[in-house]
Amino acid sequence: MKNIDSKSHVTGKSIYLDDIPTLQGTLYAAVYSSPIAHGEIQSLDFAQALDMPGVVSIITHKDIAGENQIGGIFPDEELLAEKELHFQGQPIAVVIADTEQQAFDARKKIELEYIEHKAIVDAREAQAQNSLIMPPRTFRKGDVNKAWQDCEYIFEGRAQSNGQEHLYLETQGAYAIPLENDNIKIYSSTQSPTAVQRTTAKVLNIGMHNIEVDVQRLGGGFGGKEDQATPWATMAALGAQLLKKPVKFVLNRIDDMRMTGKRHPYDSDYKIGLSKDLKIIAFESTMYQNAGAAADLSPAILGRSLFHSTNSYYIPNTQVTAYSCKTNLPPNTAFRGFGGPQGMFVIESALAHAAKELNIPTYKLQHKNLLKEGDELPYGQKIEGGILPQIWRKLVHKHDLQSIENQTDIFNKNNSNFKKGFSLMPVTFGISFTKTPMNQARALVHIYSDGSIGISTGAIEMGQGVNTKILQVAVQVFSVSADRIKLESTNTTRVANTSPTAASTGADLNGKATEIACNALLARLKTSAAKSFGVSPDDISIKNEVIYHLGKATDMTWTQLIDQAFLERVNLTENGHYSTPVIHYDMSIEKGIPFAYHVYGLALTEVTVDCIRGTYEIDSVKIIHDFGKSLNPTIDFGQVEGALVQGIGWMTMEEIRYNDQGRLLSSTLSTYKIPDIYSVPKEIIINAAQSEGTDFAILKSKAVGEPPLMYGIGTYFAIAQAVRAFNPKAKLEANAPFTVEKVLMGLYADN
Ligand code: MTE
Ligand code: LUZ
Ligand code: MOS
């Protein structure tokens, strides 16, 4: 089935926040933010700014009726700075004017006097000064300290991965409209309408019931709008509350890049021990997460780094500790993979390091230690449906790994200016919010009296196709034409207390809630049909809009049945509720079953490095991915391609730079490079693994949003291998992204 948004996307008719027709009298906001990364406000002078044409008001923390607090996990972040400044771009005041341009012009006239303190930008430096978001967490299995004695080989090193800008095409924004009796309606480009509603209620000192948040779709979120869409919506609502006028707010690209957090940079130490026959006996690592100036989602992201710190390998003795380090950068946040990629990069770096020292291909180590059915992970969950060994075998045969290895050797022997490298990257990614209570969702399904159907859920459509999948669920349950079904906007008045659409769970959780609601409606309809035929409801079914009895078509159609049921006063509306069974987690011992299931897959990446220029091309990425029983292969393959390229960007060219004063240097698209059509792999081949799926996935179609991002990690190690083929002396401590500059240095460095 086609993505239901494809036609309106292609014809430019899809409605995003900035396309919503504005009401007469709408005002526009721009944020005045901290020019320094660390310090204190001495004085603020708005006199000149207020004199600028069109300026209506300048809002500060003093205008807040409720709490000046937006922290989601910990209450450690002010909406508008009161005195202390913790990062460059931290909001201080909101300028409201008749036009957007007037708001921008006026904010330049604000005068700030401040005292500046030394900024911390480095995670290890923060940890050394005990500047932490929370106490460290440690995952333990077996006994590493004893295990080192049993190791034949031990290697120690360091692995660093940098942040990543979300670069959603649609920047952050919101539009708040005051309604009667001090109620407010907010249109927001958010993955979490309930977070917007909850935080805004707290800041404005009104009830959540006074606020309606509505989301049609996002032009991308990638985690960047899981938590960080909220402040802008709250500021717009604050303006609407104070001025009794609609207030609209869309960040321009530079403001968005400067003011919002990104993927967390990680800096880690590792120690890996192997037996003589290359089994991993022990793995120890310490990760330093650069959280930025406030907690945001960092504690949960740190957790996922720990969960995925051994990636796809069985390691009997592990001890991994992670520090969430408080620095003077914008608070870093969710980004596709949510700390998982950072955790996996460390173990992959350790394996590549060991393989180099042992002079064997890394894949031999990876393969030898691959997770298999029943293996217990460091957090206590056992591998179920563990098809990674089968996936590995399939890939090796299908794409003839042996010949790729031989061809690479031959090419490298015959070429001095170009070198090839390849790598394998297995992925094992847990599906569920690691905070168990978040794994719930609701769906409100109406069957209208003409037989058409409206569905509201808590899921946010951000390009990943969740609405199409939910629609497919209803089509399957009712066996009606897709044209009869409409996916409504996501609205807190129709579906309350939603979890963010995140953790790749959007289709599973909201799809299951929809399935439950549709099945309840179907049961009522069958009863109604059975009554009119004088038969048992169990013998009734619906196929292609025709009602069947004992497998034989009757002359009753879907619309006739709905008409009849309505006249019989049958309830044609249902609210489905789903909460993931089985899962639980005990943080005090760091053990439990946090995930409903795991998604598995493997990528084979081949690259060619130009050893004169340091440039490289990704020749091919061949993937075997566990989709379960894919509901929509077109959407799912698209998710794999998009995630792969996003992962490659993180590992190769996307380079976030702050200076020592915490100023973002890569704040434009001329200084921050993301993959374009010329830099994507020349060939991407995706195949589905033979997989049973799982009952925890919607109609056995496994979650797909995040796991394939981690295939991109393979590119890093393929490039490293090619560089080493040219310069065997290159030390190449793992430090992503592997930019062209770093490749060039590696090619010609002699240590
Ligand atoms: N795909 C598109 N096109 N745009 C996005 O913003 N976000 C990703 C992924 N795929 C994203 C995307 C992230 S971070 C997540 S968690 C999932 O989609 C969320 O959607 P799902 O739970 O419905 O898979
Ligand atoms: N968000 C969250 C997530 O709150 N918890 C998670 O476990 C998670 N995982 C991935 C992406 N977002
Ligand atoms: Mo995705 S990082 O869970 O929004």
PDB file of C-alpha atoms and ligand atoms in Angstrom, residues 226 297 300 304 334 337-338 429 432-435 438 500 502-504 706, ligand 2:
ATOM      1  CA  GLU A 226      10.803  14.461  21.455  1.00  0.00           C
ATOM      2  CA  LEU A 297      16.547  13.233  28.148  1.00  0.00           C
ATOM      3  CA  ALA A 300      17.373   7.878  29.555  1.00  0.00           C
ATOM      4  CA  ARG A 304      20.273   3.006  26.279  1.00  0.00           C
ATOM      5  CA  ALA A 334      17.222  12.272  21.699  1.00  0.00           C
ATOM      6  CA  GLY A 337      19.119   5.422  18.245  1.00  0.00           C
ATOM      7  CA  PHE A 338      18.987   7.333  21.523  1.00  0.00           C
ATOM      8  CA  PHE A 429      18.462  -3.091  19.125  1.00  0.00           C
ATOM      9  CA  SER A 432      10.334  -0.441  23.989  1.00  0.00           C
ATOM     10  CA  PHE A 433      10.801   2.719  25.963  1.00  0.00           C
ATOM     11  CA  THR A 434      13.292   1.643  28.605  1.00  0.00           C
ATOM     12  CA  LYS A 435      11.070   3.384  31.137  1.00  0.00           C
ATOM     13  CA  MET A 438       5.832   4.893  28.861  1.00  0.00           C
ATOM     14  CA  PRO A 500       6.110  10.697  22.599  1.00  0.00           C
ATOM     15  CA  ALA A 502       9.758   7.713  19.794  1.00  0.00           C
ATOM     16  CA  ALA A 503      11.827   4.649  20.595  1.00  0.00           C
ATOM     17  CA  SER A 504      10.602   3.243  17.242  1.00  0.00           C
ATOM     18  CA  GLU A 706      15.922   3.506  14.601  1.00  0.00           C
TER      19      GLU A 706
HETATM   20  N1  LUZ B   2      12.814   7.878  24.333  1.00  0.00           N
HETATM   21  C1  LUZ B   2      12.601   7.535  25.609  1.00  0.00           C
HETATM   22  C2  LUZ B   2      13.441   7.062  23.485  1.00  0.00           C
HETATM   23  O1  LUZ B   2      12.054   8.326  26.361  1.00  0.00           O
HETATM   24  N2  LUZ B   2      12.983   6.321  26.027  1.00  0.00           N
HETATM   25  C3  LUZ B   2      13.610   5.431  25.231  1.00  0.00           C
HETATM   26  O2  LUZ B   2      13.943   4.320  25.664  1.00  0.00           O
HETATM   27  C4  LUZ B   2      13.866   5.815  23.901  1.00  0.00           C
HETATM   28  N3  LUZ B   2      14.512   4.996  23.067  1.00  0.00           N
HETATM   29  C5  LUZ B   2      14.758   5.393  21.834  1.00  0.00           C
HETATM   30  C6  LUZ B   2      14.337   6.641  21.421  1.00  0.00           C
HETATM   31  N4  LUZ B   2      13.684   7.460  22.236  1.00  0.00           N
END
